[in-house]
Coordinates of C-alpha atoms and ligand atoms in Angstrom, one line a residue:
X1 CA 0.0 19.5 21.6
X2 CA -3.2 21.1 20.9
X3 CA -4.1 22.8 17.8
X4 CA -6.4 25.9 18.1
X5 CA -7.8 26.4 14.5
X6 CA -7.8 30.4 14.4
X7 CA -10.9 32.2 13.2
X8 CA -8.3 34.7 11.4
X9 CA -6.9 32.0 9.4
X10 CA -7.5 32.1 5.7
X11 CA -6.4 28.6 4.4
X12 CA -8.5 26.4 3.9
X13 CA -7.6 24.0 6.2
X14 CA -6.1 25.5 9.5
X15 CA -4.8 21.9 10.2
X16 CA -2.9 21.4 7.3
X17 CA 0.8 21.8 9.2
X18 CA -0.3 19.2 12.2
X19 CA -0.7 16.7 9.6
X20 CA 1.0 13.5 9.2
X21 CA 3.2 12.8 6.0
X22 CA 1.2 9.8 4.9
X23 CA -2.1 12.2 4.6
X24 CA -0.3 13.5 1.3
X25 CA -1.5 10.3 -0.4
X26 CA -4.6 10.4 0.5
X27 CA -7.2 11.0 -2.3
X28 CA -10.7 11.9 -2.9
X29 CA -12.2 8.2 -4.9
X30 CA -13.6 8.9 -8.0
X31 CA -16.0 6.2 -7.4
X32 CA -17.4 7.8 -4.0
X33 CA -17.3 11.4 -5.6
X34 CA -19.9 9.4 -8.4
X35 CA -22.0 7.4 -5.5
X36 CA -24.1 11.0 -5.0
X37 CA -25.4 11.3 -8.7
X38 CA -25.2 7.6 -9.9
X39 CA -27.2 6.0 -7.4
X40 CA -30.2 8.8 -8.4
X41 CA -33.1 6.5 -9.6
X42 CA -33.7 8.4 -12.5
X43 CA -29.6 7.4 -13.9
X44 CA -28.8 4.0 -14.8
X45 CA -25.1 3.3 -13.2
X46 CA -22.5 1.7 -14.5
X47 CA -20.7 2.7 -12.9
X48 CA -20.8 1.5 -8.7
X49 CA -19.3 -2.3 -8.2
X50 CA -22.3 -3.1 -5.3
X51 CA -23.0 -6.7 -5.5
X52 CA -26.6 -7.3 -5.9
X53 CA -28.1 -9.1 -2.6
X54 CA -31.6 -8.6 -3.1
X55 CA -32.4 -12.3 -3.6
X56 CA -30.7 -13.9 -0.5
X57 CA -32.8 -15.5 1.4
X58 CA -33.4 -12.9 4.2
X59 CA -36.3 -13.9 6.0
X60 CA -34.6 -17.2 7.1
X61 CA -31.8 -15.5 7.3
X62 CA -33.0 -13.4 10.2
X63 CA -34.8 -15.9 11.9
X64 CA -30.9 -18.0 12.1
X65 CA -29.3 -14.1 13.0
X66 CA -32.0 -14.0 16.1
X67 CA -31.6 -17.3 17.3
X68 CA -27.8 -16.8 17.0
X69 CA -28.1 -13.6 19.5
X70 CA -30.9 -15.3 21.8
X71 CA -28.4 -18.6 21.9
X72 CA -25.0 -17.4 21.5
X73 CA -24.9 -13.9 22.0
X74 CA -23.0 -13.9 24.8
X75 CA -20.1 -14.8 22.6
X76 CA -21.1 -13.9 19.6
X77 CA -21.3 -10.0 20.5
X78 CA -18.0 -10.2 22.4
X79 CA -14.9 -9.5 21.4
X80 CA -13.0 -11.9 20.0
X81 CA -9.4 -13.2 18.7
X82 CA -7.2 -11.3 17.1
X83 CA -6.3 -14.2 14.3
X84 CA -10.7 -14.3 13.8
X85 CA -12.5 -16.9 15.4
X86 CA -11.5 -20.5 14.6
X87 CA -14.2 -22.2 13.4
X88 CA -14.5 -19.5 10.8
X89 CA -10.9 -19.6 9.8
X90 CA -11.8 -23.8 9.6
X91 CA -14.7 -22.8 6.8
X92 CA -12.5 -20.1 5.1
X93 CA -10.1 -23.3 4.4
X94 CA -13.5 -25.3 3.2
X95 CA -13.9 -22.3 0.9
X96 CA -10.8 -21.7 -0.6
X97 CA -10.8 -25.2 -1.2
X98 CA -12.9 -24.6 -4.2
X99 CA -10.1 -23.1 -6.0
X100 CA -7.9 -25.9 -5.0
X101 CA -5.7 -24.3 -2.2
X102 CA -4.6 -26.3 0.2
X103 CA -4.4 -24.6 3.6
X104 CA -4.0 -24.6 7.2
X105 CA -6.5 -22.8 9.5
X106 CA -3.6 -21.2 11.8
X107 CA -2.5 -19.2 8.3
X108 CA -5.7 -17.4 7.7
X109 CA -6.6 -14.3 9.7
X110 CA -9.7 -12.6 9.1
X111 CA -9.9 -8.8 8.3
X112 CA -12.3 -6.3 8.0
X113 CA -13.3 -7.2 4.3
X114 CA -10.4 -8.0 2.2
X115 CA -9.7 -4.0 1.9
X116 CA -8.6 -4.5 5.3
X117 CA -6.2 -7.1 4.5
X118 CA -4.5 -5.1 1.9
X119 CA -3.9 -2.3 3.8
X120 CA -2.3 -4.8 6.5
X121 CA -0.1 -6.7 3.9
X122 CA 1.1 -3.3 3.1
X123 CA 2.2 -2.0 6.2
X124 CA 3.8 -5.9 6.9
X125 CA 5.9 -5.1 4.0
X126 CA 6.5 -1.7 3.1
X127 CA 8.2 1.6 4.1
X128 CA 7.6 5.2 2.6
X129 CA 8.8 5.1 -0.7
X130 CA 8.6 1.7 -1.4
X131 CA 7.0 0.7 -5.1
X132 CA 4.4 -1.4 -5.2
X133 CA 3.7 -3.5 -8.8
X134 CA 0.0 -3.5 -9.8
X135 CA -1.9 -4.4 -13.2
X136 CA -2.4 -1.5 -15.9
X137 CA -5.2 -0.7 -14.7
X138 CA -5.6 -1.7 -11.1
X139 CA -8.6 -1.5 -8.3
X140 CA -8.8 1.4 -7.5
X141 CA -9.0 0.8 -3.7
X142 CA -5.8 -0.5 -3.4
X143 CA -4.7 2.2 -5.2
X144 CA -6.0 4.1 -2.5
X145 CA -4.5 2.3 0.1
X146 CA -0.9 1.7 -1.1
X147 CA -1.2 5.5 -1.8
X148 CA -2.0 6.0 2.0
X149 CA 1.0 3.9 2.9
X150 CA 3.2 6.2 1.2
X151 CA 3.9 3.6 -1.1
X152 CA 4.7 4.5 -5.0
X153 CA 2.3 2.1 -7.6
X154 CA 4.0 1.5 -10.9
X155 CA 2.3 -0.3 -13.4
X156 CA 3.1 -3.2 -15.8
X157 CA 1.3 -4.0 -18.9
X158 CA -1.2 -6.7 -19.2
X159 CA -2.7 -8.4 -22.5
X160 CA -5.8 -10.1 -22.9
X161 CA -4.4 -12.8 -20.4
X162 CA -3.4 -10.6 -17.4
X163 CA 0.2 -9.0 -16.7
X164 CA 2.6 -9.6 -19.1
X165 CA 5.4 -11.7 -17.3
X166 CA 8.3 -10.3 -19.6
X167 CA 7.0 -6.9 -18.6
X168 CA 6.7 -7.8 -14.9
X169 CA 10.1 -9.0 -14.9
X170 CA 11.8 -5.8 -16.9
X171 CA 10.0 -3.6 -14.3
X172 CA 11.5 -5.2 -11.4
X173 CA 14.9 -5.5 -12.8
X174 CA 15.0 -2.1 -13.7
X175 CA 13.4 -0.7 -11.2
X176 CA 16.1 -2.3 -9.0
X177 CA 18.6 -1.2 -11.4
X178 CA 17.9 2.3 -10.3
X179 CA 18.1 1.5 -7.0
X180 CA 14.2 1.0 -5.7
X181 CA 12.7 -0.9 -3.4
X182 CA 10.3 -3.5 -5.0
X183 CA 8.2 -5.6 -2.5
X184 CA 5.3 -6.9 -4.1
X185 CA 3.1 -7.5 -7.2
X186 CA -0.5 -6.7 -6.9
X187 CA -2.7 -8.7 -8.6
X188 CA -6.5 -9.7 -9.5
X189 CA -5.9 -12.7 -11.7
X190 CA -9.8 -13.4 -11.7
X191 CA -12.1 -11.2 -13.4
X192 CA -10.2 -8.5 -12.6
X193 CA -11.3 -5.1 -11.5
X194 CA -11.7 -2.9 -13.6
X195 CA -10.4 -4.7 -16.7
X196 CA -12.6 -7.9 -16.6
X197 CA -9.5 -9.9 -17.5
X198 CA -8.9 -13.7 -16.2
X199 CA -5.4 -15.0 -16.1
X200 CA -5.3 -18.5 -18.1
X201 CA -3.5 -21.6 -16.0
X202 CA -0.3 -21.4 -18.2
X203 CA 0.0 -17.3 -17.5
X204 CA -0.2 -17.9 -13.7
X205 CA 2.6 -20.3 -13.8
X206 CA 4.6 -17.9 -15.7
X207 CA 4.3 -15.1 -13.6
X208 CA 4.8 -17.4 -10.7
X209 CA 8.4 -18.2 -13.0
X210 CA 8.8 -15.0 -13.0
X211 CA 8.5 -14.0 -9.4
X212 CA 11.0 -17.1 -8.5
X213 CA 13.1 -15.8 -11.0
X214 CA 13.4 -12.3 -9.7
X215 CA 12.4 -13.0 -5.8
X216 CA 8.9 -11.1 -5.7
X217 CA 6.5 -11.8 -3.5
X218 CA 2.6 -12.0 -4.8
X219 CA -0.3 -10.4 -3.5
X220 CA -3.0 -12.1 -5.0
X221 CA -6.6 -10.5 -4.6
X222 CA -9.5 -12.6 -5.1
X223 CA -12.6 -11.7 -4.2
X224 CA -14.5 -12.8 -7.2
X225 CA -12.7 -16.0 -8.1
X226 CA -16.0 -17.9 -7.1
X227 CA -18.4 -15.7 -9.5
X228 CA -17.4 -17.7 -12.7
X229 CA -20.0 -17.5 -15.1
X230 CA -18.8 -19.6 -17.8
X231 CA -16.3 -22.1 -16.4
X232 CA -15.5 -23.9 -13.6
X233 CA -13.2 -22.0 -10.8
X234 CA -9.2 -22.2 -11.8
X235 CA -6.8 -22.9 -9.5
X236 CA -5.6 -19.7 -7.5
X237 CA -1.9 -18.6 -7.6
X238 CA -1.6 -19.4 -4.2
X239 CA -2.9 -23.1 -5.1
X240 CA 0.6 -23.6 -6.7
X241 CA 3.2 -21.8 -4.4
X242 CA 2.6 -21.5 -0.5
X243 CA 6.2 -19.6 0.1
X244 CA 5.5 -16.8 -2.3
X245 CA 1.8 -15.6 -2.6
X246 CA 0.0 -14.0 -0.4
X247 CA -3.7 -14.9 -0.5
X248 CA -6.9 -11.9 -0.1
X249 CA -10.4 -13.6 0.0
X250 CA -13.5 -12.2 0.8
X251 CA -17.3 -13.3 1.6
X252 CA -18.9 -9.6 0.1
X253 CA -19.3 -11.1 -3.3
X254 CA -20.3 -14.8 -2.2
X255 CA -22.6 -13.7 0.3
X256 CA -22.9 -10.0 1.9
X257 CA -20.7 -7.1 2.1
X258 CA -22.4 -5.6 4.9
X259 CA -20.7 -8.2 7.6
X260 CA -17.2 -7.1 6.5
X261 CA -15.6 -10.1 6.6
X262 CA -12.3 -10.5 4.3
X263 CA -9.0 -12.9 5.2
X264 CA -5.6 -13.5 4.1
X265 CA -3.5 -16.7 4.1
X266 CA -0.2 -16.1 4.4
X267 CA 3.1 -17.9 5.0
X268 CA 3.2 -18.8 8.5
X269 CA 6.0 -15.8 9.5
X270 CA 3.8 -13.2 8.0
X271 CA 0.8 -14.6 9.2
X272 CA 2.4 -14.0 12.7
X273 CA 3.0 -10.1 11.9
X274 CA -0.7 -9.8 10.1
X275 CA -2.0 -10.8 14.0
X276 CA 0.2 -8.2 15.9
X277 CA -1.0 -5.9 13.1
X278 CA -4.9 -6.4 13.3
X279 CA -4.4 -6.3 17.2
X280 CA -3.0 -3.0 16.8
X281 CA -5.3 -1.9 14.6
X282 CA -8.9 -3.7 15.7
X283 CA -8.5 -5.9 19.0
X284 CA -9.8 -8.2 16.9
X285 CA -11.8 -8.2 13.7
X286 CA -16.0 -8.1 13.7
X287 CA -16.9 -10.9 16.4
X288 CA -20.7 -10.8 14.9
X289 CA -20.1 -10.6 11.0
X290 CA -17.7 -14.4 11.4
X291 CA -20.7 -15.7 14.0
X292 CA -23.1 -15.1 11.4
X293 CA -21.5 -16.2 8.4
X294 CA -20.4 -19.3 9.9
X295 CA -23.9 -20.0 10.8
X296 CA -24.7 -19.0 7.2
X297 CA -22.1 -21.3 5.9
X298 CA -23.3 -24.5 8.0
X299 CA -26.9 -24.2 7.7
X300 CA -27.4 -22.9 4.4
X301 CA -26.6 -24.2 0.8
X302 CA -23.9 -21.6 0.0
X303 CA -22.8 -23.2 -2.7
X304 CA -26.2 -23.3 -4.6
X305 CA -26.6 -19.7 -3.3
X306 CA -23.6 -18.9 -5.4
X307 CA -24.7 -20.7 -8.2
X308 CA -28.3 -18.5 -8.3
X309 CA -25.7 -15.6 -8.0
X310 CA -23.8 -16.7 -11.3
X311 CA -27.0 -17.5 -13.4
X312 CA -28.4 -13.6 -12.1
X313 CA -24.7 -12.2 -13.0
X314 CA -24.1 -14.1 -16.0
X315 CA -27.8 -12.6 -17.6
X316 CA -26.3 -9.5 -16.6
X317 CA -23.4 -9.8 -18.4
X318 CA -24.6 -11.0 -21.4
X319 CA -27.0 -8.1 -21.6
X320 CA -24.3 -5.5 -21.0
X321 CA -22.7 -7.0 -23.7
X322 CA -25.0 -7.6 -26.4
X323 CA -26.2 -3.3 -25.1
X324 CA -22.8 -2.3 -26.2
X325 CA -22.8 -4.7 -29.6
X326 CA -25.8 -2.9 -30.3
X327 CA -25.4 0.8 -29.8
X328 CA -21.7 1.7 -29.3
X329 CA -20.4 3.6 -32.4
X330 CA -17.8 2.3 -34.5
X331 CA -13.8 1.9 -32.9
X332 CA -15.2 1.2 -29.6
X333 CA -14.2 -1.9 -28.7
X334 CA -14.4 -3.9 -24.7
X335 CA -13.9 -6.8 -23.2
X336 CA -15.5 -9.7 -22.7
X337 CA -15.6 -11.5 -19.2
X338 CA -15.9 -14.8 -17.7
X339 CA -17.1 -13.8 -14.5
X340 CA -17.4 -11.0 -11.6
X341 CA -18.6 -7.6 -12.6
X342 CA -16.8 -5.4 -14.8
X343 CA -16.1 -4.8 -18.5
X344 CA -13.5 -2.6 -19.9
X345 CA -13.6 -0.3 -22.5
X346 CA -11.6 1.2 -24.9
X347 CA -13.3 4.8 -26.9
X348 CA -12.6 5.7 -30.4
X349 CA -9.7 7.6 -31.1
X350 CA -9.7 11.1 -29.0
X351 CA -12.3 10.7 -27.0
X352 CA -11.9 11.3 -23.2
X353 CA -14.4 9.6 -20.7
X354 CA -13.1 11.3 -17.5
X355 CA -14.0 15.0 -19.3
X356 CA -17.2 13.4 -21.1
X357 CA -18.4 12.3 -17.6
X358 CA -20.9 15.1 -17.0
X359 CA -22.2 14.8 -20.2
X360 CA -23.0 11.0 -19.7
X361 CA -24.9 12.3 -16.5
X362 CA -26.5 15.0 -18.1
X363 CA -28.1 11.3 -20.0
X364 CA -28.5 9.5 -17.3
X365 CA -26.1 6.8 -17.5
X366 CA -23.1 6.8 -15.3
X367 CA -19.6 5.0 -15.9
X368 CA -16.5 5.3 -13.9
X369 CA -13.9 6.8 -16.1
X370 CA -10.5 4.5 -16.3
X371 CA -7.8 7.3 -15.1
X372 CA -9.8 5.9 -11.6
X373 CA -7.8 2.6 -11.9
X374 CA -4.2 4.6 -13.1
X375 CA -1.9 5.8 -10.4
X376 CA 0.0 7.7 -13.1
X377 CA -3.1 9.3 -14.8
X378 CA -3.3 7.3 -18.1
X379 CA -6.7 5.4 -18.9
X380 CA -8.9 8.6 -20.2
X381 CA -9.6 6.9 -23.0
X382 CA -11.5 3.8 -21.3
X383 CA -14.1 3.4 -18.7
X384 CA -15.5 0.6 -16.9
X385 CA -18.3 -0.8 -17.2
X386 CA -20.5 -2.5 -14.1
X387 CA -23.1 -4.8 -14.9
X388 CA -23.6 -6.3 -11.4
X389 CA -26.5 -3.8 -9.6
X390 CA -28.9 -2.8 -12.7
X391 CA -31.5 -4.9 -13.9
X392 CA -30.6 -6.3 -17.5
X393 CA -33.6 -3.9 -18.9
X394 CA -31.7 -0.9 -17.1
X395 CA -28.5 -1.9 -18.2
X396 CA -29.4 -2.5 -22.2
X397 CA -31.2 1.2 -21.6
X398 CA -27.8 2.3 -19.6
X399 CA -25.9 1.5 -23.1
X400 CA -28.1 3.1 -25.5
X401 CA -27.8 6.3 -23.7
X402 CA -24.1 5.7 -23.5
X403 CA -24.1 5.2 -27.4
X404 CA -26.1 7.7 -27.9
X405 CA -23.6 10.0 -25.9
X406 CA -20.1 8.4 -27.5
X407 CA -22.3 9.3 -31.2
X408 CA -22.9 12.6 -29.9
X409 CA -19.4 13.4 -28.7
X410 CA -17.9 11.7 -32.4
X411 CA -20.2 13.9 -34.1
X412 CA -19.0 17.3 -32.2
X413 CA -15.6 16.4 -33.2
X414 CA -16.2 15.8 -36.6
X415 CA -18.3 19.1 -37.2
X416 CA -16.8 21.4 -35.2
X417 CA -13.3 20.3 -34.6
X418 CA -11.9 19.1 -30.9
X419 CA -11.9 22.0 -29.6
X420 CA -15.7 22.8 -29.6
X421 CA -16.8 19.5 -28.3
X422 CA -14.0 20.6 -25.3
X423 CA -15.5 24.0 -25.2
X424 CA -19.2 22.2 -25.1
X425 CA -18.4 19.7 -22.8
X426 CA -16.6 22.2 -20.3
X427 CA -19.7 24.3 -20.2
X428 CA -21.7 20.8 -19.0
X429 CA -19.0 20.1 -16.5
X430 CA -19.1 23.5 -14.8
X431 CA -22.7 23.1 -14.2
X432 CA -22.7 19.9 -12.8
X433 CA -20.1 20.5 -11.1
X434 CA -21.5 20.4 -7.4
X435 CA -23.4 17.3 -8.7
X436 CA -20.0 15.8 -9.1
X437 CA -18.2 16.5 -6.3
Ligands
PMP501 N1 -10.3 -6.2 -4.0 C1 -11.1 -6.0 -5.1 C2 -10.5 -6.3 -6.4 C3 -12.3 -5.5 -5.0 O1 -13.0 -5.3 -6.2 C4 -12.9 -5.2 -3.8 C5 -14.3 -4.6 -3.6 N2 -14.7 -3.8 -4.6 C6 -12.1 -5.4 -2.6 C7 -10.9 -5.9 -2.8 C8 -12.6 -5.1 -1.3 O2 -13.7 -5.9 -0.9 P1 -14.1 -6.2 0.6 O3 -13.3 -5.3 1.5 O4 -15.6 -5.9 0.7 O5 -13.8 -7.6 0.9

């Protein structure tokens, strides 16, 4: 069939009744619709969750990347296995090592980044309709893709030590109870995304309990399980149940996201459904990205690389936190992380980040508000906070300017009432408007 858009046509989209079902789900990201005005020089963002790769060693780096093409380019720029080569699925097992999984090389399958992998884990497992469990609040780009797979999200509570098994388990059973289809909980347990939130050794067990319990399989997501800043790496889910967990790691935050390199380990039958899948979807995943970072991994010290990127992180952090100890009013309150790149916090009373978003702008400081990280629109009262790309001078000046807004927006409220700041804040919005899209 071939579509003719007509020149006559006044909708705005003359293709809107050739599309698929599954486009319904599909979103504009907050996060990208913020990349145009945060990453201006003159704003200080808080908002993007780039990892900051200045300081690898890139000279050295290209002269390995040139000798690899001049001396294995013939293989390195083919195409390659569907599975991902093997002697990079043999270092992913050295890797995940580290967070005392124990693994086979046949299980993994590399993916292009671990986004990749969870849209593949999805279609393994689920049909139109199907509800996906995921974190109050969640990443936002698995929101996006279980919300391309036609799949519903439906959150369950955490607390300061992740998802709240008792609430996990009353979702499922009710959920069931009315008849729905539950295939998987999506989680982050370290450092999670947006929240910040690690899941303590005893919690993971519990959910795991949990999960046995009520026959749930676990997607665990973990691409930042190696950025501890405090501790020493815990054991992943996946180190204490092969059968049930599903396992997504990722080299962007350890080394570079540019080579888009992700994998899962999975149970053998899955893993054998993951292959036909990437097949379908790739041939086979980037050839070049798992040359290089092999070569990375075997001539380089990666591990010391990723302790120079905890010590740069961790000065990050503390200076995010010790801006917002200083200058955020009164009844703000965030968390407080032991790793990766994101704090989450919680406004005063009434105060609404997605609509004071402009405004924050308008101040040059940029946040990305928490409805992002909600499939069910709750979170306007929080935002997360990045402290991974700024420098810690940029990010102290990010939160006075955020304080200075929150005192602002308080002060509105108090003198006028709510609905002047509203009225104030909608005349900002409409003329940033274009700025924001
Ligand atoms: N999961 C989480 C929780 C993330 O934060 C990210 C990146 N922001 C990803 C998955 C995707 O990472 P990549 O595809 O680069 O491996």
């Amino acid at each position: 069939m071939t579509i003719e858009p007509s020149r006559t046509d006044t909708r705005l989209d003359p293709y809107v009744d050739a599309y698929a079902a599954r486009t319904n789900g599909l979103q504009v990201s907050a996060v990208r619709a913020l990349f145009a005005v945060a990453n201006r020089p003159e704003v200080v963002s808080l908002a993007g969750g780039m990892p900051n790769i200045a300081d690898l060693p890139r000279a050295e780096l290209g002269q390995t990347f040139a000798r690899l093409v001049a001396e294995q380019g013939v293989q390195a720029m083919q195409y390659g296995s569907g599975q991902g080569e093997g002697f990079m699925r043999e270092h992913i097992v050295e890797v995940m090592a580290e967070e005392q999984i124990s693994a086979h090389a046949d299980d993994v399958v590399i993916t292009c980044g671990s986004q990749q992998a969870l849209d593949l884990v999805t279609r393994v497992f689920c049909d139109p309709g199907d509800v996906i469990l995921a974190e109050a609040p969640s990443y936002v780009g698995a929101l996006g893709t279980f919300h391309a797979n036609q799949c519903e999200v439906v959150h369950v509570a955490m607390d300061e030590q992740g998802v709240v098994p008792e609430a996990l388990r009353q979702a499922v059973l009710t959920l069931r109870a009315n008849g729905r289809r539950v295939k998987l909980l999506y989680t982050i347990p370290n450092f999670h995304n947006p929240s910040g939130i690690t899941q303590p050794v005893s919690r993971r067990q519990e959910l795991l309990a949990v999960a046995d319990e009520v026959d749930l399989l676990i997607l665990e997501d973990n691409p930042y399980g190696l950025l501890t800043l405090d501790d020493e790496p815990l054991p992943a889910l996946r180190a204490f149940d092969a059968e049930r967990v599903i396992y997504l790691g990722s080299f962007s935050k350890t080394f570079a996201p540019g080579f888009r390199i992700g994998w899962t380990l999975a149970p053998h039958a899955v893993k054998e459904k993951l292959v036909l899948l990437q097949e379908a979807a790739t041939l086979s995943p980037p050839v070049f990205g798992q040359f290089a970072i092999s070569k990375y991994l075997e001539d380089y010290d990666w591990r010391g690389q990723i302790r120079k990127f905890r010590d740069m992180y961790r000065e990050r952090r503390d200076a995010l936190l010790a801006g917002l100890a200083e200058n955020m009013p009164e009844g703000t309150t965030w968390t407080h992380p032991r790793g990766g790149f994101f704090v989450w916090a919680t406004l005063p009373e009434g105060l609404d980040a997605q609509a004071m978003l402009p405004r924050a702008v308008t101040a040059r400081v940029a946040y990305v508000p928490g409805t992002a990280f909600y499939a069910d629109g709750l979170g306007s009262g929080n935002m997360r906070l990045s402290y991974c790309f700024p420098t810690p001078e940029r990010i102290i000046e990010g939160t006075k300017r955020l304080g200075e807004v929150l005192a602002g927006e308080l002060s509105m409220r108090r003198t006028f009432g709510v609905g002047a700041a509203e009225s104030t804040r909608n005349e900002l919005s409409s003329g940033l408007a274009t700025d924001l899209n």
